[in-house]
Each structure stands twice: as structure tokens, then as C-alpha cells.
Short mmCIF file of C-alpha atoms in Angstrom, two decimals:
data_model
loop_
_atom_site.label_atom_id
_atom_site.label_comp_id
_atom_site.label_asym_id
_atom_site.label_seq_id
_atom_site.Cartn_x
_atom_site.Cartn_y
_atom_site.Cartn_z
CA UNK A 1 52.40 52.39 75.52
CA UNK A 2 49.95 49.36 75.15
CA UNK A 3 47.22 49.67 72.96
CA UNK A 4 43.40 50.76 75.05
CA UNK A 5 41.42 51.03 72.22
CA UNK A 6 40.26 48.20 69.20
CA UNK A 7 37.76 48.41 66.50
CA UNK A 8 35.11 45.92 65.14
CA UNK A 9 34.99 46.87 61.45
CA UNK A 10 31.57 45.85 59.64
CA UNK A 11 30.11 45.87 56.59
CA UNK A 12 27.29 48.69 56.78
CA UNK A 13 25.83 50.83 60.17
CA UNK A 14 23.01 48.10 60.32
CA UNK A 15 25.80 45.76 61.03
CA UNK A 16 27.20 47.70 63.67
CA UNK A 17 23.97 48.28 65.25
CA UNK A 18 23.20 44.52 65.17
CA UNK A 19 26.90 43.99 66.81
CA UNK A 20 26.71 46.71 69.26
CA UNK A 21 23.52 45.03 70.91
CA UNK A 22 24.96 41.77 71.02
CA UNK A 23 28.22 42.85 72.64
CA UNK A 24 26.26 45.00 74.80
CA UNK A 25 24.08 41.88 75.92
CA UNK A 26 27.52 40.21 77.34
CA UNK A 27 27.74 43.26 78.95
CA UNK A 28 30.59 45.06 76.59
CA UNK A 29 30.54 48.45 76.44
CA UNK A 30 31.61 50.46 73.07
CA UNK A 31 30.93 53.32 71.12
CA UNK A 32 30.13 53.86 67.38
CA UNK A 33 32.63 55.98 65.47
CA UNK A 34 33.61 56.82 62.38
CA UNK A 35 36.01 54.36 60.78
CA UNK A 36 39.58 55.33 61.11
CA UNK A 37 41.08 56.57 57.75
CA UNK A 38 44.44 54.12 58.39
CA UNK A 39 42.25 50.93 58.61
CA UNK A 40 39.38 51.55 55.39
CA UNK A 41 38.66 54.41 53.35
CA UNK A 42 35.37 53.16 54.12
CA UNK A 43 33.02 56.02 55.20
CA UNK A 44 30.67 54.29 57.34
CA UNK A 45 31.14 53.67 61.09
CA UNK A 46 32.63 50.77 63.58
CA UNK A 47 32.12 49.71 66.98
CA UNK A 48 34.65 50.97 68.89
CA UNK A 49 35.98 48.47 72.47
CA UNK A 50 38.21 48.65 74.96
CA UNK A 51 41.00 45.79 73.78
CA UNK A 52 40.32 43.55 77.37
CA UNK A 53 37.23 42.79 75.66
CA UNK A 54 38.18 41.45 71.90
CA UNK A 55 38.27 37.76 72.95
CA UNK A 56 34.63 37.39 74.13
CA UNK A 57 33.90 39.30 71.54
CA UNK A 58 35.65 37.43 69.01
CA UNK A 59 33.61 34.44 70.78
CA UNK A 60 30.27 36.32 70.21
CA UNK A 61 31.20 36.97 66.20
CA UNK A 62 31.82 33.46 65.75
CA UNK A 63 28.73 32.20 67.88
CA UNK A 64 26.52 34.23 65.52
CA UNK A 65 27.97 33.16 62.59
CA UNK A 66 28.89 36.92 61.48
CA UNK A 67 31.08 37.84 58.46
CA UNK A 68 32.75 39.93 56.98
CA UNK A 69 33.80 41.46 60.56
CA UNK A 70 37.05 41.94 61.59
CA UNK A 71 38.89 43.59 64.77
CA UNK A 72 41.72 45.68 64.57
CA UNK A 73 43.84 47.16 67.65
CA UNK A 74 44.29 50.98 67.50
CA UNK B 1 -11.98 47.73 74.53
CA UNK B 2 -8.69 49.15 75.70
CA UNK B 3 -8.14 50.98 72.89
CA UNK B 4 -6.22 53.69 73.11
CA UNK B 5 -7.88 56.44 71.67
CA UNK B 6 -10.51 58.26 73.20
CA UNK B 7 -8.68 60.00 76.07
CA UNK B 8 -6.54 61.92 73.82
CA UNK B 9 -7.24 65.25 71.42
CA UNK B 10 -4.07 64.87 69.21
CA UNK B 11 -6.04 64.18 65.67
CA UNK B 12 -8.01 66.99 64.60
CA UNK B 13 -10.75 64.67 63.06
CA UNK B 14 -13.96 67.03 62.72
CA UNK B 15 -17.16 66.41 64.55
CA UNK B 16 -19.17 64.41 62.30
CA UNK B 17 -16.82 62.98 60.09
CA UNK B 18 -16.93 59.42 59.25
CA UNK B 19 -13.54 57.83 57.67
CA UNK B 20 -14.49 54.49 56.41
CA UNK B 21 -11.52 54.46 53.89
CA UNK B 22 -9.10 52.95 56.07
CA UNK B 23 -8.47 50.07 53.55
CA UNK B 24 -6.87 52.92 51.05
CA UNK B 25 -5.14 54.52 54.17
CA UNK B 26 -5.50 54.48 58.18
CA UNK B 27 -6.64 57.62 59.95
CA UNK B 28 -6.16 58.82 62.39
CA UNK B 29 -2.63 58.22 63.60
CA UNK B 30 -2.52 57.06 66.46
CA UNK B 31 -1.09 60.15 69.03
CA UNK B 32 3.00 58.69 69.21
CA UNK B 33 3.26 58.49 65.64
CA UNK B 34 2.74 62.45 64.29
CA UNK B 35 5.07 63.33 67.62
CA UNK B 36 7.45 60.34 66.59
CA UNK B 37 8.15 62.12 63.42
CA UNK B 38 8.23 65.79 64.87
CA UNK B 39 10.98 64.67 67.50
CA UNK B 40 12.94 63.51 64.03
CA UNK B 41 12.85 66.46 62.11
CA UNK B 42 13.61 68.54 65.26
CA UNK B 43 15.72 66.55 67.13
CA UNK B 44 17.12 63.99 65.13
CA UNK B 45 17.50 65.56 61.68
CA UNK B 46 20.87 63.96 60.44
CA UNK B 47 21.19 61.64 57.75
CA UNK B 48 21.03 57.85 59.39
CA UNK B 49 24.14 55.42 58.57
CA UNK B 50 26.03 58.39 56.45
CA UNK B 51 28.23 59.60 58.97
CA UNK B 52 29.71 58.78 62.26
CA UNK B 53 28.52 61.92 64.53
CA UNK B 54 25.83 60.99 67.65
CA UNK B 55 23.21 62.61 65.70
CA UNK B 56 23.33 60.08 62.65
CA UNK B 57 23.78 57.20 64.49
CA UNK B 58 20.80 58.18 66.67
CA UNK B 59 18.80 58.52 62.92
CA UNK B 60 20.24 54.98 62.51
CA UNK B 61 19.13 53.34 65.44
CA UNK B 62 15.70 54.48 64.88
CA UNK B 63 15.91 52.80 61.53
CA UNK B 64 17.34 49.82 63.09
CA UNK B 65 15.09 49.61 65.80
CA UNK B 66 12.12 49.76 63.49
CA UNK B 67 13.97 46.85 61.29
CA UNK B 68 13.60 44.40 64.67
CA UNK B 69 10.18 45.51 65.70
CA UNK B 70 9.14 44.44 61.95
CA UNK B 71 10.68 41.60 62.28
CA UNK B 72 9.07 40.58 65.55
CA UNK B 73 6.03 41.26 63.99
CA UNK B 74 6.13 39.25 61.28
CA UNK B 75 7.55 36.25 62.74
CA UNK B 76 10.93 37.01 61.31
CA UNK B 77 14.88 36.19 62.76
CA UNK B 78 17.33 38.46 60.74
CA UNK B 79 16.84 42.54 60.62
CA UNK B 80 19.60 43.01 58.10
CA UNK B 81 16.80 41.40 55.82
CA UNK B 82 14.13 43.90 55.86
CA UNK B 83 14.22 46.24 53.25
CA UNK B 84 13.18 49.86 53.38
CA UNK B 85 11.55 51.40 50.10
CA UNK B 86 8.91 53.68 49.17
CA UNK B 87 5.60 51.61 49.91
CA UNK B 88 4.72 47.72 49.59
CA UNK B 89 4.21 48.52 45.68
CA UNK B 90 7.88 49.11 46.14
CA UNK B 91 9.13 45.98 47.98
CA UNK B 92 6.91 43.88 45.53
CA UNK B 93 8.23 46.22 42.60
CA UNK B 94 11.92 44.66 44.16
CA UNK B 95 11.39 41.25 44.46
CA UNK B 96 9.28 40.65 41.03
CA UNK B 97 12.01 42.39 38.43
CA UNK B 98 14.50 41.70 40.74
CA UNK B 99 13.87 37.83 41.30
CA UNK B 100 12.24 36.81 37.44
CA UNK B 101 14.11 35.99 34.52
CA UNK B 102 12.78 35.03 31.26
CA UNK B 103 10.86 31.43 31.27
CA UNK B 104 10.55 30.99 35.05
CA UNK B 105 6.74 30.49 35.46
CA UNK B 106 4.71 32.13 37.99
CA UNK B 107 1.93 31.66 39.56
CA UNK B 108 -0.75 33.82 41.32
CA UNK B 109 -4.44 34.12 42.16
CA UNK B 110 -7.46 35.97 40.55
CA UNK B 111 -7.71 38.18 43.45
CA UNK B 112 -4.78 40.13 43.49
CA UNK B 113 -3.92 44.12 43.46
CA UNK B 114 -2.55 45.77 40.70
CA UNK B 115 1.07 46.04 42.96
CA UNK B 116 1.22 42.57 41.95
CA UNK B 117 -0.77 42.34 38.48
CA UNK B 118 0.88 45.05 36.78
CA UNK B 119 4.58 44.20 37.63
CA UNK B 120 3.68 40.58 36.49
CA UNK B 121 2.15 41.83 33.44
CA UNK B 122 5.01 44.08 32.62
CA UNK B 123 7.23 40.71 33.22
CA UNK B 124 5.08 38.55 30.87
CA UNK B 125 6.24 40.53 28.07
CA UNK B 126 9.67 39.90 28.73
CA UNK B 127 9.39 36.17 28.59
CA UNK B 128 7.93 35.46 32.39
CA UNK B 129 4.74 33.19 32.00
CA UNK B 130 1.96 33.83 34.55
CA UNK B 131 -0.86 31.58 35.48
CA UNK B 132 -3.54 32.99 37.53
CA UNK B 133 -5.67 30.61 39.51
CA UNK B 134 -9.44 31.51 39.80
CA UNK B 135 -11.18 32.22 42.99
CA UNK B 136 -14.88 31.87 43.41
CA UNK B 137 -16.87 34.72 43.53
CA UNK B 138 -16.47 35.28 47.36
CA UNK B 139 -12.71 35.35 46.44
CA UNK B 140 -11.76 32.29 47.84
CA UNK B 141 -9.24 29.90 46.85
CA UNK B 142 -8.70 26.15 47.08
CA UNK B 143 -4.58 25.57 47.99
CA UNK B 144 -5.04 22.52 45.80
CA UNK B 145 -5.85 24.35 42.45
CA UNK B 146 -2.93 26.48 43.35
CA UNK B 147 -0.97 23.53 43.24
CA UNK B 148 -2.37 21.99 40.26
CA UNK B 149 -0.82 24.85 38.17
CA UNK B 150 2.42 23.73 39.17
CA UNK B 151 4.78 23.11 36.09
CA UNK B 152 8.94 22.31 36.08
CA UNK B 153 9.87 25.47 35.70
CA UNK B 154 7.48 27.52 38.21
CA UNK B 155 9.69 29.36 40.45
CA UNK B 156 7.39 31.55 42.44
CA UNK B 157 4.16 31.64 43.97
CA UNK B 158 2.22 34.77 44.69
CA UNK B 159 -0.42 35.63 46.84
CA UNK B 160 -2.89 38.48 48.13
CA UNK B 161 -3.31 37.78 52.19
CA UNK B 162 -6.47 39.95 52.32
CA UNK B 163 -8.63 41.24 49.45
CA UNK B 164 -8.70 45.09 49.38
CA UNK B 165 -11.70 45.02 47.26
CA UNK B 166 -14.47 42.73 49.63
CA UNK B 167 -11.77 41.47 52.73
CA UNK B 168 -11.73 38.12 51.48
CA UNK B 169 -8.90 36.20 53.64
CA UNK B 170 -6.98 33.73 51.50
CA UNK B 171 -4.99 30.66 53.39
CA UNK B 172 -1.66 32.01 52.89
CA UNK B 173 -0.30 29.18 55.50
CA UNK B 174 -1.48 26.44 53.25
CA UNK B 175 -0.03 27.64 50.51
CA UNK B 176 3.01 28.25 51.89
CA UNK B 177 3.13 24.47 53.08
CA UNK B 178 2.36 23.68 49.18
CA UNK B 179 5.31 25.94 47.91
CA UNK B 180 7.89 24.21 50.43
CA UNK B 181 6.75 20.83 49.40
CA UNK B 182 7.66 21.84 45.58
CA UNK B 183 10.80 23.66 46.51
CA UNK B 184 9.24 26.97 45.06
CA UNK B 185 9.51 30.52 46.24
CA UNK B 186 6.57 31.77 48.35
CA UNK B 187 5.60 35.74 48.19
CA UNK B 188 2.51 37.37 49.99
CA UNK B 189 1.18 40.73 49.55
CA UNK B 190 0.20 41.90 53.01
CA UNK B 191 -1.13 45.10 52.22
CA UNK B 192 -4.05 44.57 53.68
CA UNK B 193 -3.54 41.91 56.53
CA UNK B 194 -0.33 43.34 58.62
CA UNK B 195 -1.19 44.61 61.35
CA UNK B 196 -4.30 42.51 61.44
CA UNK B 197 -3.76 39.22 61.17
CA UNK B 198 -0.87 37.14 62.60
CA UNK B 199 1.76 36.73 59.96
CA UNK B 200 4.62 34.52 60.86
CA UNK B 201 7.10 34.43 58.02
CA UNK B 202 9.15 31.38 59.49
CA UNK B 203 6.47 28.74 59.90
CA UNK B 204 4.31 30.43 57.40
CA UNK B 205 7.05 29.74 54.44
CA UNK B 206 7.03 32.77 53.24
CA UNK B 207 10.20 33.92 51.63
CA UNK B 208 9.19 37.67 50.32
CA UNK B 209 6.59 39.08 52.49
CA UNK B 210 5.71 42.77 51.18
CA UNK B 211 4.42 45.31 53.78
CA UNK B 212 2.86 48.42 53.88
CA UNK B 213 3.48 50.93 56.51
CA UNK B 214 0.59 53.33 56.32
CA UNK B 215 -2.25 50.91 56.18
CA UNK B 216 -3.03 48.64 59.30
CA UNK B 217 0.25 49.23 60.99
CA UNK B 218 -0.78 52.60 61.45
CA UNK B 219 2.45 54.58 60.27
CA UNK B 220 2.89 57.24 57.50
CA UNK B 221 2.95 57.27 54.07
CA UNK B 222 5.62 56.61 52.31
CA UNK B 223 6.75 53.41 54.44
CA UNK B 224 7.04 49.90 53.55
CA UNK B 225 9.48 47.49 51.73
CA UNK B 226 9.86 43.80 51.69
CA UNK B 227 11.62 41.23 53.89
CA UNK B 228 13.72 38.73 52.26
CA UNK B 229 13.99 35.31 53.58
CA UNK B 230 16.74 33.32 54.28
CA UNK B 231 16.01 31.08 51.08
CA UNK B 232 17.68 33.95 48.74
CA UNK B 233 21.03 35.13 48.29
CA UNK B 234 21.05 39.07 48.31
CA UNK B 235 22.63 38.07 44.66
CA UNK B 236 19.33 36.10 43.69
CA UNK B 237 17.70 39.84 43.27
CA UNK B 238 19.07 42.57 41.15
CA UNK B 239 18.65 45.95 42.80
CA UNK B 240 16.08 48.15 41.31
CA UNK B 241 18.64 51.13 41.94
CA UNK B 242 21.90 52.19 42.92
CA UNK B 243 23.71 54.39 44.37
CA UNK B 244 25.18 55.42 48.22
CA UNK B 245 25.02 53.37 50.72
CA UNK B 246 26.90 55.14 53.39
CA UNK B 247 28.88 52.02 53.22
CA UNK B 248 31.86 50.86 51.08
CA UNK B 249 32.07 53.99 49.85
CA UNK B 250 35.82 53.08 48.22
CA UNK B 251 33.60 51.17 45.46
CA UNK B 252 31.71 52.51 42.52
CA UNK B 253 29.98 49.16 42.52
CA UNK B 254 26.68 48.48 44.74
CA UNK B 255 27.51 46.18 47.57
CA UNK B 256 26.60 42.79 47.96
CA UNK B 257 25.13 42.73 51.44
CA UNK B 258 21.67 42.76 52.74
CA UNK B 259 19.79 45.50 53.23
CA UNK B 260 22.68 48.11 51.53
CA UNK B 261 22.32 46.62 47.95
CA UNK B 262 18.72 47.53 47.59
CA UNK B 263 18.52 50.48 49.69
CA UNK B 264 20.56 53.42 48.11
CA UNK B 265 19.76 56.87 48.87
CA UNK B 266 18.57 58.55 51.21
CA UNK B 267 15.64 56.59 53.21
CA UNK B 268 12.87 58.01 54.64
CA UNK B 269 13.82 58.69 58.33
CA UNK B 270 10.99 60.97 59.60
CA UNK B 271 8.30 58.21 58.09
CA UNK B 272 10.23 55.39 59.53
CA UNK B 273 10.38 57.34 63.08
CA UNK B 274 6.90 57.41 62.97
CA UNK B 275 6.54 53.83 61.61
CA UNK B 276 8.48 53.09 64.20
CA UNK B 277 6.06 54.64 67.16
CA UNK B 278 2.83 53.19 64.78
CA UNK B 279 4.43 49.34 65.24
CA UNK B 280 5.05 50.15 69.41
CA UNK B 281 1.49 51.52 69.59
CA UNK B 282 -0.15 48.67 67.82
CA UNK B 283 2.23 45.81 70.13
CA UNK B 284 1.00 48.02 73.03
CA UNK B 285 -2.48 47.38 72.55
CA UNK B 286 -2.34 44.00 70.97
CA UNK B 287 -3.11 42.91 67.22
CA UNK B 288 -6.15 40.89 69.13
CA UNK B 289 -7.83 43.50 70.60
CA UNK B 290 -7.89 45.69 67.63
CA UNK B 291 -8.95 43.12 65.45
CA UNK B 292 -11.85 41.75 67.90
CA UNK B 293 -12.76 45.61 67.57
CA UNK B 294 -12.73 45.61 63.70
CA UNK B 295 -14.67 42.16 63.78
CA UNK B 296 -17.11 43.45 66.03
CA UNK B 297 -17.66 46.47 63.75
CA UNK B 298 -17.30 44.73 60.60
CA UNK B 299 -20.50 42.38 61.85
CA UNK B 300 -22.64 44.90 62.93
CA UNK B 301 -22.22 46.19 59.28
CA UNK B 302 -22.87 43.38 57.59
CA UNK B 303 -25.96 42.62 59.66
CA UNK B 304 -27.04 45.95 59.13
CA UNK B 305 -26.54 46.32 55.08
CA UNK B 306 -27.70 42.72 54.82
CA UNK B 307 -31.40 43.78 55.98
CA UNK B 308 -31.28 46.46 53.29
CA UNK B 309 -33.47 46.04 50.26
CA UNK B 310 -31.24 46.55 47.34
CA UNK B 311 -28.28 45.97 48.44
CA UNK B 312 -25.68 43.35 47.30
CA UNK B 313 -23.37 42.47 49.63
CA UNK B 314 -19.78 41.32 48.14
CA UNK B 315 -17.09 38.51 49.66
CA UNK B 316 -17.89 36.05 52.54
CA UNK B 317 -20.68 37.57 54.92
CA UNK B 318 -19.02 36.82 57.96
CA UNK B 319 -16.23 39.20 59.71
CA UNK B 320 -14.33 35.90 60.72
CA UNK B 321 -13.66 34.79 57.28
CA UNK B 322 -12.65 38.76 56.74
CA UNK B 323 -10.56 42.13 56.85
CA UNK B 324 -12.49 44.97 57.97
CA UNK B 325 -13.36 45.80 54.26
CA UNK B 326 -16.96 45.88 53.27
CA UNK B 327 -17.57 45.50 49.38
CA UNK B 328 -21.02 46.30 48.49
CA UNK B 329 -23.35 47.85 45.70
CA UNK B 330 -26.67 49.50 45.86
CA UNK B 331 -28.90 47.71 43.21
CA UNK B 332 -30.17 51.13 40.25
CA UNK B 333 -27.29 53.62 41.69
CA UNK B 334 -23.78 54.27 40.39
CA UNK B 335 -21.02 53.61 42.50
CA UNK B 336 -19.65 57.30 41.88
CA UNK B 337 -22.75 58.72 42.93
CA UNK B 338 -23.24 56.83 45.75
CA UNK B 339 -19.55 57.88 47.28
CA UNK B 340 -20.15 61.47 46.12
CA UNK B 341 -23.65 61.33 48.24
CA UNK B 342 -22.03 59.71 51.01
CA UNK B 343 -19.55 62.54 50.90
CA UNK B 344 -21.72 65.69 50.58
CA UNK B 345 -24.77 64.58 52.49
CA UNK B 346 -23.91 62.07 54.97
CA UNK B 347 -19.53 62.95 55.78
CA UNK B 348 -18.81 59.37 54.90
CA UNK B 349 -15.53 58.79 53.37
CA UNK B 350 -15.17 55.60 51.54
CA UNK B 351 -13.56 54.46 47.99
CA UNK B 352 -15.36 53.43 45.40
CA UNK B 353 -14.89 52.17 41.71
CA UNK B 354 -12.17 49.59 40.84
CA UNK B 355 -10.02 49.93 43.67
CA UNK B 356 -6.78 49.39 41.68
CA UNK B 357 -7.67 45.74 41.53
CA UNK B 358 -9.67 44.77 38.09
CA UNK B 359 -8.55 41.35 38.85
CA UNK B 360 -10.26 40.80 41.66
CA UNK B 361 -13.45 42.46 40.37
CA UNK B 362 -13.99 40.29 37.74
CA UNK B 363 -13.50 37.59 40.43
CA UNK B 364 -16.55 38.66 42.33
CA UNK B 365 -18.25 40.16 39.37
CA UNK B 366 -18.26 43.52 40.04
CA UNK B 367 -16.22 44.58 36.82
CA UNK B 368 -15.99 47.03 35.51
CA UNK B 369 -18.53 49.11 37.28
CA UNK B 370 -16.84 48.15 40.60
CA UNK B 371 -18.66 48.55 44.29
CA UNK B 372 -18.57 50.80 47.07
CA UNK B 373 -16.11 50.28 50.05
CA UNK B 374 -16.07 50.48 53.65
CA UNK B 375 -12.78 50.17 55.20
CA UNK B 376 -13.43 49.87 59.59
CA UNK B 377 -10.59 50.87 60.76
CA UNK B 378 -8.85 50.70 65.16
CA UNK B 379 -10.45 53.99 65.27
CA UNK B 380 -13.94 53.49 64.19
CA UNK B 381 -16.65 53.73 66.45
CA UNK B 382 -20.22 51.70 66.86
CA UNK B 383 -21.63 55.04 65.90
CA UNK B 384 -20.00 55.31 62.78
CA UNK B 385 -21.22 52.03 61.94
CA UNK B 386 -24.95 52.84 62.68
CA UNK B 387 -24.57 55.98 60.80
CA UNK B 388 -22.84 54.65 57.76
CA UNK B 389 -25.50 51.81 57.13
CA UNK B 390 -28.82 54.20 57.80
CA UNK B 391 -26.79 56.67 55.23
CA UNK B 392 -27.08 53.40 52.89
CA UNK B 393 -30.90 52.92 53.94
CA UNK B 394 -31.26 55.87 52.78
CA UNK B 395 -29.52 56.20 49.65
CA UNK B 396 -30.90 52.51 48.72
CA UNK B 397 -34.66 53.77 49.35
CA UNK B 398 -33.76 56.42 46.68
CA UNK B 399 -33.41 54.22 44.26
CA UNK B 400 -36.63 53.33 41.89
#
């Protein structure tokens, strides 16, 4: 079964927050959730997408210069 | 004057009461804020950017909301750079021990709060060396005798917008220009000019820029911080204390990104909800209007204490040239006993004495007896006004 779901994995919630509304500007939709235990033992949170929408939003991350963000299919 | 307070009975400010102290602190709130904070505490509650359930990321997109609408306000491109802390004393508190290391030279002006003073005196023991430039007794400053004080190893530049003591605006733009020309680092206390005057931290040059929630942004206590500028690395400033961020949580070390590595703990999120309602209130009715209100008050004041015999008026006489703060002394009578009369007999509330700022006293040569102070505030009235200076009449007629 193909994958439906990816994550945008951040630094801190401010980061997500700041990613969220620029995705959501393109017109992506996502969800914050907590950050799966098999990517980061990381408590904090991630942006969750659907995975039709990782290249624009690849194209976003790199248009605003963002790091430290990476995607990962679930 | 669309200013929004007259239609509404939120604040429970008793009949008579005249708050002149809004210099110290605003009052009232405007309505949104006390409700912005109640809707927090019982509908918000959770702990923002700690865990990943809808009721903590709600918390944090109040907090992150409030880190865009700062930055709008103050001319600013990057939220991640605003840092939350206890007060402006905090935020400066940051950047000063943070920034300085031993032999980097600062300088400042002869007008500044003790925020500022005392952090750079503490520093000057440690090896920092501090020049303060004089201001005349109006508390002016000439850009170019800031400049003259510039040596090879100055690294910062600090500056009081507005004097708390007598209103006193000081050309922070200038300055700023000065400081980029020299490649130095440009900090300005806004304590008491947020809110009031237009601050743009981008064309400005201003690359620290310490704010105060509670004063003329209209917000609660215990809000405030500083914003960083894109000049310095989050490494160019060592934390003041660590601890959880909610983030990298897999590392006993502090993090290196902005704003996690200088806000551990816990932040404030019922203050910065109602920060947050203060900063959409005061957009809402425009910086202008509320400052044409304050100048319009703060003339009427000075043309009123101005025909008193016995007074002595402090700071540049005209509200253009000033904050809404009045500095002033009646000529035979203590300043104590003049804000304890204005108190008991009249239900004026001012501050007087030093005003935390000895500096700037000595400036306009009120040390160390210090002067009364009338702070005008977006929810003073004419009346208060026309009160407040026959109270003074009065008082001053006292006097032998």
C-alpha cells in the first residue's frame, strides 16, 4: 500500500507554525502532530501533509531559505 | 477621537479617579485584553509548544501569532527572532550579558533607565568600558557627540527612545544611521516609545530593540523581551538560562536556534494572550490617533502648568518634541508630599522621586530630589487634564 501520509520535521513549534502558514498560503493543507517516535525522539511537533504535496512544498522550503527541515514519508 | 473606550463598562476605574501614572504602567486595559487572558486560562490552558495535542498547539499559535503582530509593529521580517522574557528589563538583561565580553566598549547616553545603567554598570566591572554621552538639560542629544565617542573597539551603541523621567524623544534613526556607518551594533530601549511612536527596526538599524508589553502597548505585566536582528548569530548571545524547550528534547544541551535558546521554561501564555489582544486593539485604532490624543493632552498640560507660579517645568515644552510624560516640580514643596497630596486630596495618581533613572536626573538637574510625573495615557480624558493642573494650582499656591 502506497504511502498517504509525509511529515515536515522542524526544529521547534515556532518553526512549524511559521511552515504551516506558508504551506497553507499555496493552499496545502496539514495538520500539526506530535513527532513520530521512529523518525526523532524529539518531543516537539511536525507538520503533517498528504505526500501529493511534498514537491511544492519542498519548492516553498527552498524559496524561503529554511533549514534544518526535512520531509519524511510515513 | 475614535477611541475606543467610552462605550464600554469593562474597567472598574472609580468615579473620580485620575491615573496619570501611565508612564510606570498603562491603565486601564483596554476591554479585549482582560477577556483575551480569561479565554486562556479557561479555554486554552495547555502548555504552548510542549506537546502535540490541539489544545497546546492552540497555546502556541497564540504565542506565534503575537510573535508576527510584534514584528509588524516594529518594522521587523523574521518572528523566530522575537524573544519572549519577563519584561523589557529582561530582553535588555539578554542582550547586554549575553552580547559583552571583556574590553568591547560601549557606548550610551546620559538619559537612560536603570534597565540599561545597571546591567552596564554590573558589566564595567567585569572589564566592559562604558562611555556615556551627555545630554543637555532638556535631555537631548546631538548624534554627532554620540559618534565622537567612537573608539576601535566599541561594539555597541545604546539608546533610550523616550525619557521616562520628562518624555524627552531622542533621534534614535540618526543614530542608527551613525552605528551602520561604523559597523557597530545598535540597541534601543523602547520602554517608553512602543506603541507610540513609529519604530521600524529595518530602516531604523536597529539590531536589539527591547520592548515592554505593559506600558504603551497596552498588555499585561509580565510581557516583553527583545527582538534580535538579523546582524547576530543566535551564537553571538549566551543565554541567560537554560533549560526545556519543548524542542530537541534528546539533548541535555540548549539548542542553537532562535527563539528556543533563550526562551526555556515555561512562558507566560495568559500575559502573551492578552498582549496579544493589547497589540490588535492598538493596530485597530491606529498608533496616530492615540498619539494625536496624548499630544493633544500632553499640550493642554503644559500650557496649563506653564502659567503656574512656582512651577518648573522639566524636558522640551512642546508635546511634539515628547512622550506623554510630564516632569515637573513645585518650587518650596517635596516631591513626596506633593504625590501623597495629590493622592489623598485630589485622586491623582502619579510617580514621583527618581523614577529608577538617576542618570537622567542629573541630566536635567533634578537629582537627587527628583520631580513629580504625569504619565497621559489612550485613556485619559480633557477632564483629567483640567483637574490634574488646578490640583497643582492649588498645591503650588500652598507653598510660602
Amino acid at each position: 500500500m502506497s504511502a498517504v501520509f509525509a511529515v515536515i520535521l522542524v526544529e521547534s513549534t515556532s518553526q512549524a507554525l511559521h511552515i504551516e502558514k506558508l504551506i497553507l498560503q499555496q493552499g496545502i493543507e496539514s495538520k500539526m502532530i506530535p513527532v513520530p517516535r521512529h523518525l526523532s525522539s524529539d518531543c516537539g511537533v511536525c507538520v503533517r501533509i498528504n505526500v501529493s504535496s511534498i514537491d511544492i512544498t519542498r519548492r516553498i522550503i527552498a524559496e524561503h531559505k529554511l533549514e534544518h527541515v526535512t520531509i519524511e514519508v510515513l | 477621537m475614535r477611541l475606543d473606550h467610552k462605550d464600554n463598562n469593562y474597567h472598574n476605574k472609580p468615579d473620580g479617579l485620575i491615573y496619570l501614572d501611565n508612564t510606570a504602567t498603562s491603565w486601564p486595559k483596554p476591554p479585549g485584553v482582560a477577556r483575551a487572558m480569561l479565554n486562556y486560562i479557561d479555554e486554552v490552558g495547555a502548555n504552548p509548544g510542549r506537546s502535540g495535542h490541539r489544545l497546546s498547539i492552540k497555546a502556541a499559535r497564540i504565542v506565534y501569532s503575537l510573535r508576527e503582530s510584534v514584528c509588524s509593529l516594529f518594522g521587523f521580517d523574521d518572528p523566530m527572532r522575537v524573544i519572549f522574557g519577563l519584561n523589557i528589563t529582561d530582553g535588555i538583561n539578554l542582550a547586554l550579558h549575553g552580547l559583552l565580553k571583556p574590553g568591547d566598549h560601549v557606548i550610551t547616553s546620559g538619559m537612560e533607565h536603570n534597565a540599561v545603567m545597571r546591567p552596564l554598570r554590573n558589566l564595567e566591572a567585569t572589564g566592559v568600558e562604558i562611555t556615556t554621552v551627555p545630554c543637555s538639560r532638556l535631555g537631548m542629544i546631538h548624534p554627532e557627540d554620540v559618534e565622537k565617542e567612537i573608539k576601535q573597539n566599541t561594539r555597541l551603541i545604546v539608546i533610550n527612545h523616550a525619557s521616562n523621567v520628562c518624555g524627552t524623544i531622542l533621534p534614535i534613526h540618526e543614530i542608527g544611521s551613525i552605528t551602520r556607518k561604523h559597523n557597530l551594533l545598535f540597541m534601543v530601549d523602547t520602554a517608553q516609545s512602543a506603541g507610540v511612536l513609529p519604530i521600524h527596526m529595518l530602516e531604523d538599524n536597529i539590531d536589539l530593540l527591547g520592548f515592554t508589553g505593559h506600558k504603551s502597548l497596552y498588555g499585561p505585566m509580565g510581557t516583553g523581551g527583545i527582538i534580535i536582528g538579523h546582524r547576530i548569530s543566535s551564537e553571538d548571545i549566551r543565554p541567560m538560562r537554560q533549560g526545556g524547550t519543548g524542542s530537541r528534547s534528546e539533548h541535555e544541551f540548549q539548542p542553537s536556534f532562535f527563539p528556543d535558546r533563550f526562551e526555556s521554561g515555561t512562558p507566560n501564555g495568559v500575559g502573551l494572550a492578552g498582549l496579544l489582544a493589547a497589540i490588535e486593539w492598538l493596530t485597530d485604532q491606529g498608533l496616530e490617533v492615540i498619539r494625536a490624543h496624548e499630544k493633544m493632552l500632553t499640550s493642554k498640560l503644559i500650557e496649563g502648568l506653564i502659567n503656574i507660579p512656582g512651577i518648573d517645568l522639566l524636558g522640551p515644552k512642546d508635546a511634539e518634541r515628547l512622550t506623554a510624560t510630564i516632569g515637573f516640580n513645585i518650587r518650596g514643596m517635596e516631591p513626596s508630599t506633593a504625590g501623597l497630596r495629590l493622592d489623598e486630596e485630589f485622586s491623582i495618581l502619579c510617580r514621583v522621586g527618581l523614577h529608577c533613572a538617576p542618570a537622567a536626573h542629573m541630566t536635567i538637574g533634578t537629582f537627587p530630589d527628583g520631580c513629580i510625573r504625569f504619565g497621559i495615557g489612550a485613556f485619559s480624558e480633557e477632564e483629567d487634564i483640567n483637574k490634574a493642573i488646578d490640583a497643582i494650582a492649588r498645591l503650588a499656591s500652598e507653598v510660602k
